[in-house]
Short mmCIF file of C-alpha atoms and ligand atoms in Angstrom, two decimals:
data_model
loop_
_atom_site.label_atom_id
_atom_site.label_comp_id
_atom_site.label_asym_id
_atom_site.label_seq_id
_atom_site.Cartn_x
_atom_site.Cartn_y
_atom_site.Cartn_z
CA UNK A 1 -21.67 55.30 29.19
CA UNK A 2 -25.12 53.80 31.81
CA UNK A 3 -25.82 51.12 30.38
CA UNK A 4 -26.18 48.68 33.42
CA UNK A 5 -28.23 51.04 35.58
CA UNK A 6 -30.65 49.68 37.36
CA UNK A 7 -29.07 46.36 37.66
CA UNK A 8 -27.20 44.28 39.84
CA UNK A 9 -24.85 41.98 39.44
CA UNK A 10 -22.89 39.68 41.39
CA UNK A 11 -19.21 38.13 40.63
CA UNK A 12 -17.68 36.07 42.37
CA UNK A 13 -13.90 36.03 43.23
CA UNK A 14 -13.94 39.81 42.53
CA UNK A 15 -12.01 41.07 44.69
CA UNK A 16 -8.94 40.79 42.56
CA UNK A 17 -7.73 40.45 39.24
CA UNK A 18 -9.97 39.61 35.80
CA UNK A 19 -12.67 39.44 38.88
CA UNK A 20 -12.06 43.52 39.45
CA UNK A 21 -11.64 44.54 36.57
CA UNK A 22 -14.94 43.40 35.53
CA UNK A 23 -16.23 45.04 38.78
CA UNK A 24 -15.09 48.22 37.97
CA UNK A 25 -16.86 48.13 34.34
CA UNK A 26 -19.77 47.26 35.88
CA UNK A 27 -19.83 49.70 37.62
CA UNK A 28 -18.81 52.81 36.03
CA UNK A 29 -21.36 51.33 33.40
CA UNK A 30 -23.99 51.93 36.22
CA UNK A 31 -24.23 48.51 37.44
CA UNK A 32 -25.06 48.05 41.47
CA UNK A 33 -22.11 45.09 41.45
CA UNK A 34 -22.01 42.68 44.15
CA UNK A 35 -17.96 41.23 45.02
CA UNK A 36 -18.54 38.05 46.74
CA UNK A 37 -14.67 35.79 47.88
CA UNK A 38 -13.02 34.07 49.94
CA UNK A 39 -10.65 37.42 50.52
CA UNK A 40 -12.67 39.51 52.49
CA UNK A 41 -9.06 42.45 52.90
CA UNK A 42 -9.35 42.24 48.95
CA UNK A 43 -12.68 42.82 48.36
CA UNK A 44 -12.56 45.41 51.38
CA UNK A 45 -10.26 47.11 49.35
CA UNK A 46 -11.85 46.74 45.72
CA UNK A 47 -15.33 48.06 47.23
CA UNK A 48 -13.75 51.01 48.99
CA UNK A 49 -11.55 51.63 45.45
CA UNK A 50 -14.85 51.70 43.70
CA UNK A 51 -16.91 54.04 46.51
CA UNK A 52 -13.83 56.31 45.94
CA UNK A 53 -15.11 56.63 42.27
CA UNK A 54 -18.24 57.21 43.56
CA UNK A 55 -19.87 54.11 42.00
CA UNK A 56 -22.09 51.86 43.58
CA UNK A 57 -20.21 48.46 44.56
CA UNK A 58 -20.66 46.19 47.69
CA UNK A 59 -19.28 42.23 49.14
CA UNK A 60 -20.33 39.83 50.41
CA UNK A 61 -17.81 36.86 51.72
CA UNK A 62 -18.77 34.09 49.70
CA UNK A 63 -16.78 30.49 49.06
CA UNK A 64 -18.42 29.51 45.97
CA UNK A 65 -17.81 25.80 46.86
CA UNK A 66 -20.24 25.89 49.22
CA UNK A 67 -24.49 26.33 48.11
CA UNK A 68 -25.76 27.89 51.13
CA UNK A 69 -23.15 30.94 50.64
CA UNK A 70 -23.91 31.69 47.07
CA UNK A 71 -27.84 31.64 48.63
CA UNK A 72 -26.80 34.49 51.12
CA UNK A 73 -24.49 35.72 48.63
CA UNK A 74 -27.52 35.83 46.08
CA UNK A 75 -30.26 37.62 48.74
CA UNK A 76 -27.97 40.15 50.53
CA UNK A 77 -27.53 40.22 46.45
CA UNK A 78 -31.50 40.99 45.93
CA UNK A 79 -32.43 43.19 48.91
CA UNK A 80 -29.30 45.93 47.83
CA UNK A 81 -29.57 45.76 44.32
CA UNK A 82 -32.81 44.92 43.93
CA UNK A 83 -32.56 41.74 42.36
CA UNK A 84 -29.96 40.05 40.43
CA UNK A 85 -29.77 40.97 36.77
CA UNK A 86 -25.82 40.00 35.07
CA UNK A 87 -23.75 36.99 37.43
CA UNK A 88 -19.96 36.67 36.69
CA UNK A 89 -18.88 33.74 37.83
CA UNK A 90 -14.90 34.15 37.71
CA UNK A 91 -13.54 32.14 41.10
CA UNK A 92 -11.26 30.07 39.76
CA UNK A 93 -7.42 28.29 40.80
CA UNK A 94 -4.85 26.57 39.51
CA UNK A 95 -2.54 23.71 41.41
CA UNK A 96 0.46 23.37 39.40
CA UNK A 97 1.05 19.83 39.38
CA UNK A 98 1.18 16.63 37.12
CA UNK A 99 -1.42 13.54 37.77
CA UNK A 100 0.62 11.48 39.45
CA UNK A 101 1.62 14.27 41.82
CA UNK A 102 -2.02 15.70 42.28
CA UNK A 103 -3.93 14.07 45.50
CA UNK A 104 -7.53 13.62 45.94
CA UNK A 105 -8.50 16.68 47.71
CA UNK A 106 -6.67 19.18 45.32
CA UNK A 107 -8.70 17.32 42.12
CA UNK A 108 -11.41 17.83 44.21
CA UNK A 109 -10.64 21.50 44.89
CA UNK A 110 -10.44 22.40 41.64
CA UNK A 111 -13.45 21.39 40.08
CA UNK A 112 -15.63 22.50 43.32
CA UNK A 113 -14.81 25.68 43.33
CA UNK A 114 -13.83 26.37 38.77
CA UNK A 115 -17.00 23.74 38.56
CA UNK A 116 -19.35 23.00 40.45
CA UNK A 117 -18.96 26.95 42.10
CA UNK A 118 -20.09 27.71 39.08
CA UNK A 119 -23.21 25.27 39.39
CA UNK A 120 -24.30 26.20 42.63
CA UNK A 121 -24.10 30.44 41.22
CA UNK A 122 -26.02 29.12 38.20
CA UNK A 123 -28.36 27.24 39.99
CA UNK A 124 -28.87 29.61 42.51
CA UNK A 125 -29.58 32.82 40.67
CA UNK A 126 -31.37 31.85 37.98
CA UNK A 127 -35.39 31.95 39.99
CA UNK A 128 -34.62 35.60 39.94
CA UNK A 129 -33.38 36.47 36.64
CA UNK A 130 -37.19 33.60 35.52
CA UNK A 131 -39.08 36.67 34.59
CA UNK A 132 -37.16 40.18 34.05
CA UNK A 133 -34.45 38.20 32.23
CA UNK A 134 -30.53 38.01 33.39
CA UNK A 135 -26.94 37.18 31.76
CA UNK A 136 -24.54 34.62 32.68
CA UNK A 137 -20.90 34.81 31.80
CA UNK A 138 -18.90 31.80 33.07
CA UNK A 139 -14.77 32.68 32.98
CA UNK A 140 -13.90 29.17 31.55
CA UNK A 141 -10.18 29.03 29.49
CA UNK A 142 -8.45 28.99 26.37
CA UNK A 143 -7.42 25.20 28.53
CA UNK A 144 -10.95 24.57 27.68
CA UNK A 145 -9.60 23.68 23.93
CA UNK A 146 -6.46 21.86 24.49
CA UNK A 147 -4.30 19.90 27.33
CA UNK A 148 -3.14 22.01 29.94
CA UNK A 149 -0.44 21.05 32.25
CA UNK A 150 -2.35 21.15 35.13
CA UNK A 151 -5.16 18.45 34.27
CA UNK A 152 -8.08 19.05 36.97
CA UNK A 153 -7.92 22.81 36.06
CA UNK A 154 -8.12 21.52 32.12
CA UNK A 155 -11.08 19.20 32.89
CA UNK A 156 -12.53 21.88 34.74
CA UNK A 157 -12.51 24.43 32.45
CA UNK A 158 -13.55 22.14 29.50
CA UNK A 159 -16.40 21.02 32.03
CA UNK A 160 -17.53 24.40 32.44
CA UNK A 161 -17.76 24.93 28.48
CA UNK A 162 -20.10 22.19 28.49
CA UNK A 163 -22.34 23.67 31.54
CA UNK A 164 -21.85 26.67 30.09
CA UNK A 165 -23.69 25.61 26.43
CA UNK A 166 -26.81 22.83 28.64
CA UNK A 167 -27.79 25.88 31.40
CA UNK A 168 -28.27 28.23 28.17
CA UNK A 169 -30.70 26.15 26.56
CA UNK A 170 -32.65 25.30 29.37
CA UNK A 171 -33.03 28.62 30.13
CA UNK A 172 -33.00 30.40 26.75
CA UNK A 173 -37.34 30.12 27.13
CA UNK A 174 -36.41 32.29 30.29
CA UNK A 175 -34.92 35.18 28.59
CA UNK A 176 -31.54 33.79 30.50
CA UNK A 177 -28.72 34.42 28.19
CA UNK A 178 -24.73 32.32 29.20
CA UNK A 179 -22.14 32.76 27.75
CA UNK A 180 -18.73 31.69 28.40
CA UNK A 181 -15.30 34.26 27.99
CA UNK A 182 -11.87 31.87 27.15
CA UNK A 183 -8.94 34.11 28.63
CA UNK A 184 -5.64 33.01 28.07
CA UNK A 185 -2.66 33.97 29.64
CA UNK A 186 -3.56 37.38 32.05
CA UNK A 187 -1.51 39.40 33.91
CA UNK A 188 -2.87 38.41 38.05
CA UNK A 189 -1.93 36.58 40.63
CA UNK A 190 -2.93 33.63 39.20
CA UNK A 191 -0.33 33.11 36.24
CA UNK A 192 2.73 34.68 38.56
CA UNK A 193 5.65 32.77 38.98
CA UNK A 194 4.92 29.99 36.27
CA UNK A 195 8.44 30.08 34.54
CA UNK A 196 6.78 29.45 31.08
CA UNK A 197 4.86 32.44 30.64
CA UNK A 198 7.59 34.48 29.19
CA UNK A 199 8.17 31.58 26.61
CA UNK A 200 4.75 31.71 25.90
CA UNK A 201 4.01 35.38 25.12
CA UNK A 202 6.91 35.00 23.10
CA UNK A 203 4.57 32.64 21.00
CA UNK A 204 1.47 34.87 21.11
CA UNK A 205 0.57 36.24 17.54
CA UNK A 206 -0.39 39.43 18.87
CA UNK A 207 2.27 39.74 20.53
CA UNK A 208 1.30 39.82 24.60
CA UNK A 209 -0.23 38.78 27.41
CA UNK A 210 -3.93 40.43 27.92
CA UNK A 211 -4.71 42.40 30.66
CA UNK A 212 -7.37 42.28 32.78
CA UNK A 213 -9.46 44.74 30.92
CA UNK A 214 -9.08 42.83 27.58
CA UNK A 215 -11.13 40.35 29.34
CA UNK A 216 -13.62 42.58 31.82
CA UNK A 217 -14.68 43.58 28.21
CA UNK A 218 -15.45 40.51 26.62
CA UNK A 219 -17.76 40.09 29.59
CA UNK A 220 -19.10 43.66 29.30
CA UNK A 221 -20.22 42.86 26.08
CA UNK A 222 -21.64 39.19 26.41
CA UNK A 223 -23.60 40.57 29.00
CA UNK A 224 -25.03 43.26 27.62
CA UNK A 225 -27.96 44.89 25.60
CA UNK A 226 -25.81 44.52 21.58
CA UNK A 227 -25.40 40.40 22.90
CA UNK A 228 -28.70 39.61 23.14
CA UNK A 229 -28.85 37.17 20.22
CA UNK A 230 -25.41 34.90 20.94
CA UNK A 231 -26.40 32.10 24.04
CA UNK A 232 -24.52 28.94 24.42
CA UNK A 233 -21.33 30.94 22.89
CA UNK A 234 -17.31 30.66 24.09
CA UNK A 235 -14.60 33.68 23.48
CA UNK A 236 -11.45 32.59 23.51
CA UNK A 237 -9.17 35.87 24.34
CA UNK A 238 -6.02 35.34 23.45
CA UNK A 239 -4.12 36.59 21.22
CA UNK A 240 -4.53 34.61 18.80
CA UNK A 241 -2.84 31.23 20.56
CA UNK A 242 -5.23 28.68 20.32
CA UNK A 243 -5.53 29.61 16.36
CA UNK A 244 -2.72 27.26 15.89
CA UNK A 245 0.43 29.84 17.29
CA UNK A 246 3.15 26.21 18.04
CA UNK A 247 2.08 25.11 14.60
CA UNK A 248 2.73 28.37 12.82
CA UNK A 249 5.30 29.49 14.93
CA UNK A 250 7.81 26.19 14.44
CA UNK A 251 7.19 26.43 11.06
CA UNK A 252 8.24 29.86 10.82
CA UNK A 253 11.53 29.08 12.78
CA UNK A 254 11.78 25.98 10.79
CA UNK A 255 10.98 28.78 8.10
CA UNK A 256 9.58 25.32 6.08
CA UNK A 257 7.26 28.02 4.52
CA UNK A 258 7.87 30.75 2.21
N1 NAD B 1 -4.79 35.00 34.65
C1 NAD B 1 -5.07 34.06 33.87
O1 NAD B 1 -3.88 33.95 32.69
C2 NAD B 1 -6.39 32.99 33.23
C3 NAD B 1 -6.12 32.55 32.08
C4 NAD B 1 -7.47 31.60 31.81
C5 NAD B 1 -8.64 31.85 32.53
N2 NAD B 1 -8.10 32.44 34.00
C6 NAD B 1 -9.74 32.63 35.12
O2 NAD B 1 -10.18 33.56 35.10
C7 NAD B 1 -10.54 33.35 36.50
C8 NAD B 1 -10.03 34.42 37.42
O3 NAD B 1 -8.74 34.60 37.90
P1 NAD B 1 -7.49 35.86 38.04
O4 NAD B 1 -6.43 35.41 36.39
O5 NAD B 1 -8.01 37.01 38.21
O6 NAD B 1 -6.46 35.09 39.43
P2 NAD B 1 -6.84 35.43 40.65
O7 NAD B 1 -6.27 34.11 41.41
O8 NAD B 1 -6.23 37.22 40.28
O9 NAD B 1 -8.90 35.61 41.10
C9 NAD B 1 -8.82 34.46 41.29
C10 NAD B 1 -10.01 34.56 42.44
O10 NAD B 1 -10.84 34.04 42.97
C11 NAD B 1 -11.40 33.70 43.77
N3 NAD B 1 -11.32 32.83 44.33
C12 NAD B 1 -10.98 31.99 44.43
N4 NAD B 1 -11.48 30.54 44.66
C13 NAD B 1 -12.67 31.29 45.30
C14 NAD B 1 -13.94 31.00 45.53
N5 NAD B 1 -13.61 29.66 46.77
N6 NAD B 1 -14.90 31.00 46.49
C15 NAD B 1 -15.15 32.71 45.95
N7 NAD B 1 -13.66 33.42 45.27
C16 NAD B 1 -12.68 32.19 45.35
C17 NAD B 1 -9.87 34.77 44.62
O11 NAD B 1 -9.50 35.44 46.51
C18 NAD B 1 -9.43 36.33 43.53
O12 NAD B 1 -10.07 36.80 43.62
C19 NAD B 1 -10.63 32.02 37.31
O13 NAD B 1 -11.35 31.18 36.91
C20 NAD B 1 -9.60 31.65 36.23
O14 NAD B 1 -8.86 30.12 35.97
C21 NAD B 1 -7.48 33.20 34.05
#
């Protein structure tokens, strides 16, 4: 359980949801965890919960769309944690609108947070990983493999897959691995209120939506030594949904295959 002992892990959007579960996973495996988020109160509460377990954690204010904010977060991580060995680009937002109702500002904000934010994070940490090595895990989505009702969300997550592969190639010689986790439905705040959720769960081959720990375990795997030969890769975690669930369920319901 001390797999990440002596390592510092910086997690964007770690105040709640998937990022919070990722923070607990790394901290329970011995890491010093830094949560960067725009939600100061929630981030503070998550740090308090981690410390209540005797784990090592702190938070820094971070809006991932700001390069100076990244510089500050990375500097604080290095000063407190003795380096930055793992970066988890997890912060993300969603706007439930169609193209014709999307404003330019909304479009740019989703791209700024979900895609540019990850670029800025990678650019900020690699000088500290070069030489000693490191691992970066980007949280994309299964929306990076299909169209998503939110066009900017889908574009940002497809972009994040591309960024993952480019960064993996660029930093391989530096001993920095860059991978991507692509969740489907996960029971967090971002999907609350979505009227489609129950139907989608009904179409999911494994019969349920993921919880945040299902995603965190893949992040821990990709960041750890067991994945030392894996870079530029994507893991879809959606209970089989992207494998062709719509076609499958439609065919089964129509009783077309016997
Ligand atoms: N929950 C799902 O069904 C699902 C599915 C696929 C992908 N994802 C992705 O997983 C990631 C985590 O989402 P979640 O489900 O935990 O949602 P969430 O809304 O619970 O958590 C997102 C976190 O990101 C933070 N955040 C938002 N904008 C930020 C910014 N500009 N700077 C720093 N932090 C910011 C929020 O404050 C929050 O703590 C996102 O990238 C999301 O797109 C989620």
